[in-house]
Short mmCIF file of C-alpha atoms in Angstrom, two decimals:
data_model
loop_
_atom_site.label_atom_id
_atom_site.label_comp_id
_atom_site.label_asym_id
_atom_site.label_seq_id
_atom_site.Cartn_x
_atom_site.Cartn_y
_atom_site.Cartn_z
CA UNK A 1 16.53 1.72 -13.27
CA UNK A 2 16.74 5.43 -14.41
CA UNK A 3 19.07 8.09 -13.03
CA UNK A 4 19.45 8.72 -9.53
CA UNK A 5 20.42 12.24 -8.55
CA UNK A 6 20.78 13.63 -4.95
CA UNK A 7 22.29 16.78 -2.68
CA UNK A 8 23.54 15.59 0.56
CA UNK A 9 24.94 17.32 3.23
CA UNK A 10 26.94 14.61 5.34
CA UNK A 11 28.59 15.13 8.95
CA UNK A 12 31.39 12.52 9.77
CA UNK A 13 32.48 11.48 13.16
CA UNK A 14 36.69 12.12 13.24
CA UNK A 15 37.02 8.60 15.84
CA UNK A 16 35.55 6.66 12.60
CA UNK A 17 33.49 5.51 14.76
CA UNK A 18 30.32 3.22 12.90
CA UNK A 19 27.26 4.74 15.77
CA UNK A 20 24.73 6.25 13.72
CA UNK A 21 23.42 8.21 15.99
CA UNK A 22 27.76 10.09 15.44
CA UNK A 23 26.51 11.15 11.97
CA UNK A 24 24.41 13.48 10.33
CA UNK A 25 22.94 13.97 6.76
CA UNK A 26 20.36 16.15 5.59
CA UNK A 27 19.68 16.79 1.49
CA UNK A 28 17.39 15.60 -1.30
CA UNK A 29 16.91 12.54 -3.71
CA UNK A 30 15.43 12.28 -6.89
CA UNK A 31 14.69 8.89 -9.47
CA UNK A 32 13.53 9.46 -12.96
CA UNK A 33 12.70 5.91 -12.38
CA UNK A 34 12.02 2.97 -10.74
CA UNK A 35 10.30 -0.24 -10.75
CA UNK A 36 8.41 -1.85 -7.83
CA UNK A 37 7.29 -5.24 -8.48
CA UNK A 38 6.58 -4.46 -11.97
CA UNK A 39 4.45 -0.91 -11.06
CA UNK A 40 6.69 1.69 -12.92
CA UNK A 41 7.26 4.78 -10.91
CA UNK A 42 8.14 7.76 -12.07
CA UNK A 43 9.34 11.72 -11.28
CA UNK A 44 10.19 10.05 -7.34
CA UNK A 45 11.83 12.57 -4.92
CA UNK A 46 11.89 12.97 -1.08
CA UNK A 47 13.68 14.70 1.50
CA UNK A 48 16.24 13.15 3.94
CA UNK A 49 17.44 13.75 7.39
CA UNK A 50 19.70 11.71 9.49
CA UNK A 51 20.26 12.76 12.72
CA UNK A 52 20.72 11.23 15.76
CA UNK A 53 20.24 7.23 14.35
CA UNK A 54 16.82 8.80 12.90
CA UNK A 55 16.35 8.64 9.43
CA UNK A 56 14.04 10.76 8.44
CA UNK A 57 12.35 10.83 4.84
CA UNK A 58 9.81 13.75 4.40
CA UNK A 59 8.29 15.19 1.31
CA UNK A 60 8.18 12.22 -0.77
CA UNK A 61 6.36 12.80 -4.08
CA UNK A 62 6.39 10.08 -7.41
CA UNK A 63 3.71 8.78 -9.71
CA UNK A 64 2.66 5.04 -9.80
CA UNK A 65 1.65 3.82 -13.15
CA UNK A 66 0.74 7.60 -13.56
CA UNK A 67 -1.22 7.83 -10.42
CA UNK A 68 -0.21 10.64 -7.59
CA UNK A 69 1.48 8.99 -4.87
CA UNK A 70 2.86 10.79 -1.90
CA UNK A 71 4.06 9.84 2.17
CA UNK A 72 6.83 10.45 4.63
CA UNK A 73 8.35 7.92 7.38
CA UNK A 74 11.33 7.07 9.60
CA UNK A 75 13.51 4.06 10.77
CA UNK A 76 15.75 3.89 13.68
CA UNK A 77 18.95 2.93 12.61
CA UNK A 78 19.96 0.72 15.70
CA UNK A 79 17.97 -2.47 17.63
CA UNK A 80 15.42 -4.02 15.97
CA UNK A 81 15.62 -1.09 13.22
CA UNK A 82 11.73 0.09 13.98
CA UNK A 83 9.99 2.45 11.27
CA UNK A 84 6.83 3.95 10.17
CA UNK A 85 5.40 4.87 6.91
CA UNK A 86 2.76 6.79 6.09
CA UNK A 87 1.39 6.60 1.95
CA UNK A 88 -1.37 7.58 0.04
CA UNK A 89 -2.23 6.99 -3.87
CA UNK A 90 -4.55 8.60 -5.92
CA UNK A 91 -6.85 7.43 -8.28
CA UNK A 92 -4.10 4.04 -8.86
CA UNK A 93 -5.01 1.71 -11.88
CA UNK A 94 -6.11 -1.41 -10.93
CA UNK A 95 -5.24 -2.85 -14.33
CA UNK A 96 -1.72 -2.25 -13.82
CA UNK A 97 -1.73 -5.09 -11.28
CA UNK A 98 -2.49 -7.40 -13.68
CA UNK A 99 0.95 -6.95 -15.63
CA UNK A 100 3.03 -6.77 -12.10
CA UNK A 101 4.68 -8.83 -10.47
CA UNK A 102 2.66 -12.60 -8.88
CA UNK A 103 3.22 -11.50 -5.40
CA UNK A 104 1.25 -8.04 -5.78
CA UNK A 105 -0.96 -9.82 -8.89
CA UNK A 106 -4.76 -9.89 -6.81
CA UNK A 107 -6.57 -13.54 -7.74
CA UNK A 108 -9.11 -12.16 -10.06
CA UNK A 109 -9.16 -9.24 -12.75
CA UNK A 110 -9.85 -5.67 -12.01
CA UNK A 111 -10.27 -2.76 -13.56
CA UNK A 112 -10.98 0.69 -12.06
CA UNK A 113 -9.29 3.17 -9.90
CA UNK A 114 -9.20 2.91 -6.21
CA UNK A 115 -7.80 5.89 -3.82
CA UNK A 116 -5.87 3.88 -1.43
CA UNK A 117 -4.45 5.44 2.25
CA UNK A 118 -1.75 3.68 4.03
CA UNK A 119 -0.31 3.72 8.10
CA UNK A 120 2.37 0.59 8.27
CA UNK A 121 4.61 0.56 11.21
CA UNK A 122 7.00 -2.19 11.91
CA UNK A 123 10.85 -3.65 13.14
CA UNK A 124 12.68 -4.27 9.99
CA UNK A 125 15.14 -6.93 11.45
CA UNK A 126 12.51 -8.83 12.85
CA UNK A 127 10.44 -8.76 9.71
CA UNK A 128 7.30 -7.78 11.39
CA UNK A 129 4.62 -5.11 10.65
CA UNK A 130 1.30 -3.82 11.35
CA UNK A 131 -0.45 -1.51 8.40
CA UNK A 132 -4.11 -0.13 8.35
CA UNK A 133 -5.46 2.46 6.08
CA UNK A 134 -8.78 3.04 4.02
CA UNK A 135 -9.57 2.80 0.04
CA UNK A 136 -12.43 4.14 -2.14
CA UNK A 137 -13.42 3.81 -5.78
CA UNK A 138 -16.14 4.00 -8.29
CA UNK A 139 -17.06 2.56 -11.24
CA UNK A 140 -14.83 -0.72 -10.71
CA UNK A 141 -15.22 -3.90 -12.84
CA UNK A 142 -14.27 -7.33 -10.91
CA UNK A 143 -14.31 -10.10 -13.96
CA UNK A 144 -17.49 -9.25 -15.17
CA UNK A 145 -19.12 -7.99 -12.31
CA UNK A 146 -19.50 -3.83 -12.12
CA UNK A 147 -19.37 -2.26 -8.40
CA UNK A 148 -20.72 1.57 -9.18
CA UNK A 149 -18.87 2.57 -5.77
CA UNK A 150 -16.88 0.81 -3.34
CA UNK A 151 -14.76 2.01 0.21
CA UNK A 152 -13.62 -0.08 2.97
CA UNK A 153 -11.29 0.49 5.86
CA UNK A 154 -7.98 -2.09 5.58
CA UNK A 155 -5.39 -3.47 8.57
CA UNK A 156 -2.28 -6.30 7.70
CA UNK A 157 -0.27 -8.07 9.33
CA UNK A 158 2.02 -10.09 8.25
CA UNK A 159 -0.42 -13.02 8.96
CA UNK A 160 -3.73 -11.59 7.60
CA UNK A 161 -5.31 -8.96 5.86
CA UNK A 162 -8.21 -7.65 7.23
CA UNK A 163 -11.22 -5.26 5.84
CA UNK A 164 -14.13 -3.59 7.64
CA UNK A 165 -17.31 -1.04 7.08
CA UNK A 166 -16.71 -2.34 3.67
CA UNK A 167 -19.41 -0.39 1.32
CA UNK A 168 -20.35 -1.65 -2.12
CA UNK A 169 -23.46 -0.13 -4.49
CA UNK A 170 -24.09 -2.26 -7.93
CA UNK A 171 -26.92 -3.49 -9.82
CA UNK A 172 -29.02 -1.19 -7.97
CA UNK A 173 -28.67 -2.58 -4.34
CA UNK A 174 -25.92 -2.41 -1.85
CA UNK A 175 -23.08 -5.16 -0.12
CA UNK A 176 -21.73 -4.30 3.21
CA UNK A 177 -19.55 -6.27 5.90
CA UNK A 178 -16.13 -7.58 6.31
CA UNK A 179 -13.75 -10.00 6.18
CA UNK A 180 -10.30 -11.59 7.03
CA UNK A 181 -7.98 -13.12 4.78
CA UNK A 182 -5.24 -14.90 6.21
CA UNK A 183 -1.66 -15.04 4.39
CA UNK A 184 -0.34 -18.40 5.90
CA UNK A 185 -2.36 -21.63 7.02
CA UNK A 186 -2.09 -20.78 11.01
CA UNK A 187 -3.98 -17.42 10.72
CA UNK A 188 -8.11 -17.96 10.61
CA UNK A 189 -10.22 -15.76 8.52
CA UNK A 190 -14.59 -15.30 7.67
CA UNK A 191 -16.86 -13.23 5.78
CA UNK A 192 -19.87 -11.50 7.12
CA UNK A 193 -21.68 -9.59 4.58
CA UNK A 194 -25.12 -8.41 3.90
CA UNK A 195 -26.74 -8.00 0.52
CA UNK A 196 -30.09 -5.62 0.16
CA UNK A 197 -31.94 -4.95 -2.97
CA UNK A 198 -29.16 -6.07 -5.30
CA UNK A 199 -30.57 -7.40 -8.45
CA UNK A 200 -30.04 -10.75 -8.42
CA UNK A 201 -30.39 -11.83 -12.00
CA UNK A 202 -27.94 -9.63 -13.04
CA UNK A 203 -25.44 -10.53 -10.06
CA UNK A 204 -25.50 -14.26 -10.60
CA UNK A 205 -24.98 -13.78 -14.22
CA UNK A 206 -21.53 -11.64 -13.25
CA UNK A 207 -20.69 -14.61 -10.49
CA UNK A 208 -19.93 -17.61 -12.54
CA UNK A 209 -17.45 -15.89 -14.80
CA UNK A 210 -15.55 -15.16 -11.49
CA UNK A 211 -13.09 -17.85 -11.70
CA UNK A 212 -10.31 -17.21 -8.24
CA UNK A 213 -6.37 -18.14 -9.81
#
């Protein structure tokens, strides 16, 4: 959805020949906007380069549900049609996953703002990928349970999602460790975590009303 303007510069082999690496592009895009799995985004633009079978997109700026969002990446236009991305979001409303789509809908309620970093590389024919990256917050509400601050370094896989040095302060005590969630029923995943000075009344209350859809 919205209205898609660009400026393209585009060099065409004369043979008609269908190599990419023959033809050559270089220009801008812009989307008033556009809709990712129910996450509106907004003001999107990026610059593009094609040279070589290398697509190139640099500069790429948009908002996501009003949050700052900005990266750059590549994909070779040829074999297994390999890329990498590199994102980052700032200060992204939680709450907005709630209304999105199921597949990006996490399995309880949060609210908050988390600063989230992203490094995904990958083959795009063979529908494979490897991503890692970090995210921070503060002042984050999980059901009814408040986290003051939270960070935690993230990898994925198409298999598992996996989170370490993860850092949580609330009700007056800290929560660190890590853990692996798997994605299908052949990947394995554990929790290590350790809890010091938390108040525990006040955590058990939050912990029943923690229902996982």
């Amino acid at each position: 959805t919205g209205r898609l303007s660009f400026r393209m510069h585009v060099g065409v082999p004369l043979n008609g020949t269908r190599d990419p690496k023959l033809y050559k592009a270089r220009g801008t895009v812009s989307l008033s906007t556009l809709n990712v799995g129910g996450v509106a985004m907004n003001t999107v633009s990026a610059a593009v380069l094609l040279d070589k079978g290398l697509l190139t997109v640099t500069e790429l700026k948009a908002t996501a549900a009003g949050a700052p969002l900005s990266g750059h990446g590549e994909m070779r236009l040829d074999g297994d049609y390999p890329f990498k991305i590199q994102a980052a979001v700032d200060n992204f409303d939680l709450g907005v996953l709630q209304r999105s789509a199921p597949t990006l809908r996490p399995p309880v309620n949060l609210t908050g703002n988390l600063t989230v970093t992203a490094d995904a590389h990958g083959e795009m024919r063979k529908g494979t990928f490897a991503a890692k990256g970090t995210a921070k917050g503060a002042d984050l509400v999980v059901e009814q349970a408040r986290v003051d601050a939270l960070s935690f370094a993230w990898e994925a896989t198409q298999d598992q999602v996996g989170l370490r040095d993860v850092q949580a302060k609330l009700y007056r005590g800290n929560i660190t460790g890590s853990a692996t969630i798997p994605l299908n029923r052949t990947a394995g995943g554990n929790i290590d975590s350790r809890i010091r000075n938390v108040d525990a009344l006040a955590f058990t209350r939050a912990i029943p009303s923690m229902p996982v859809r």
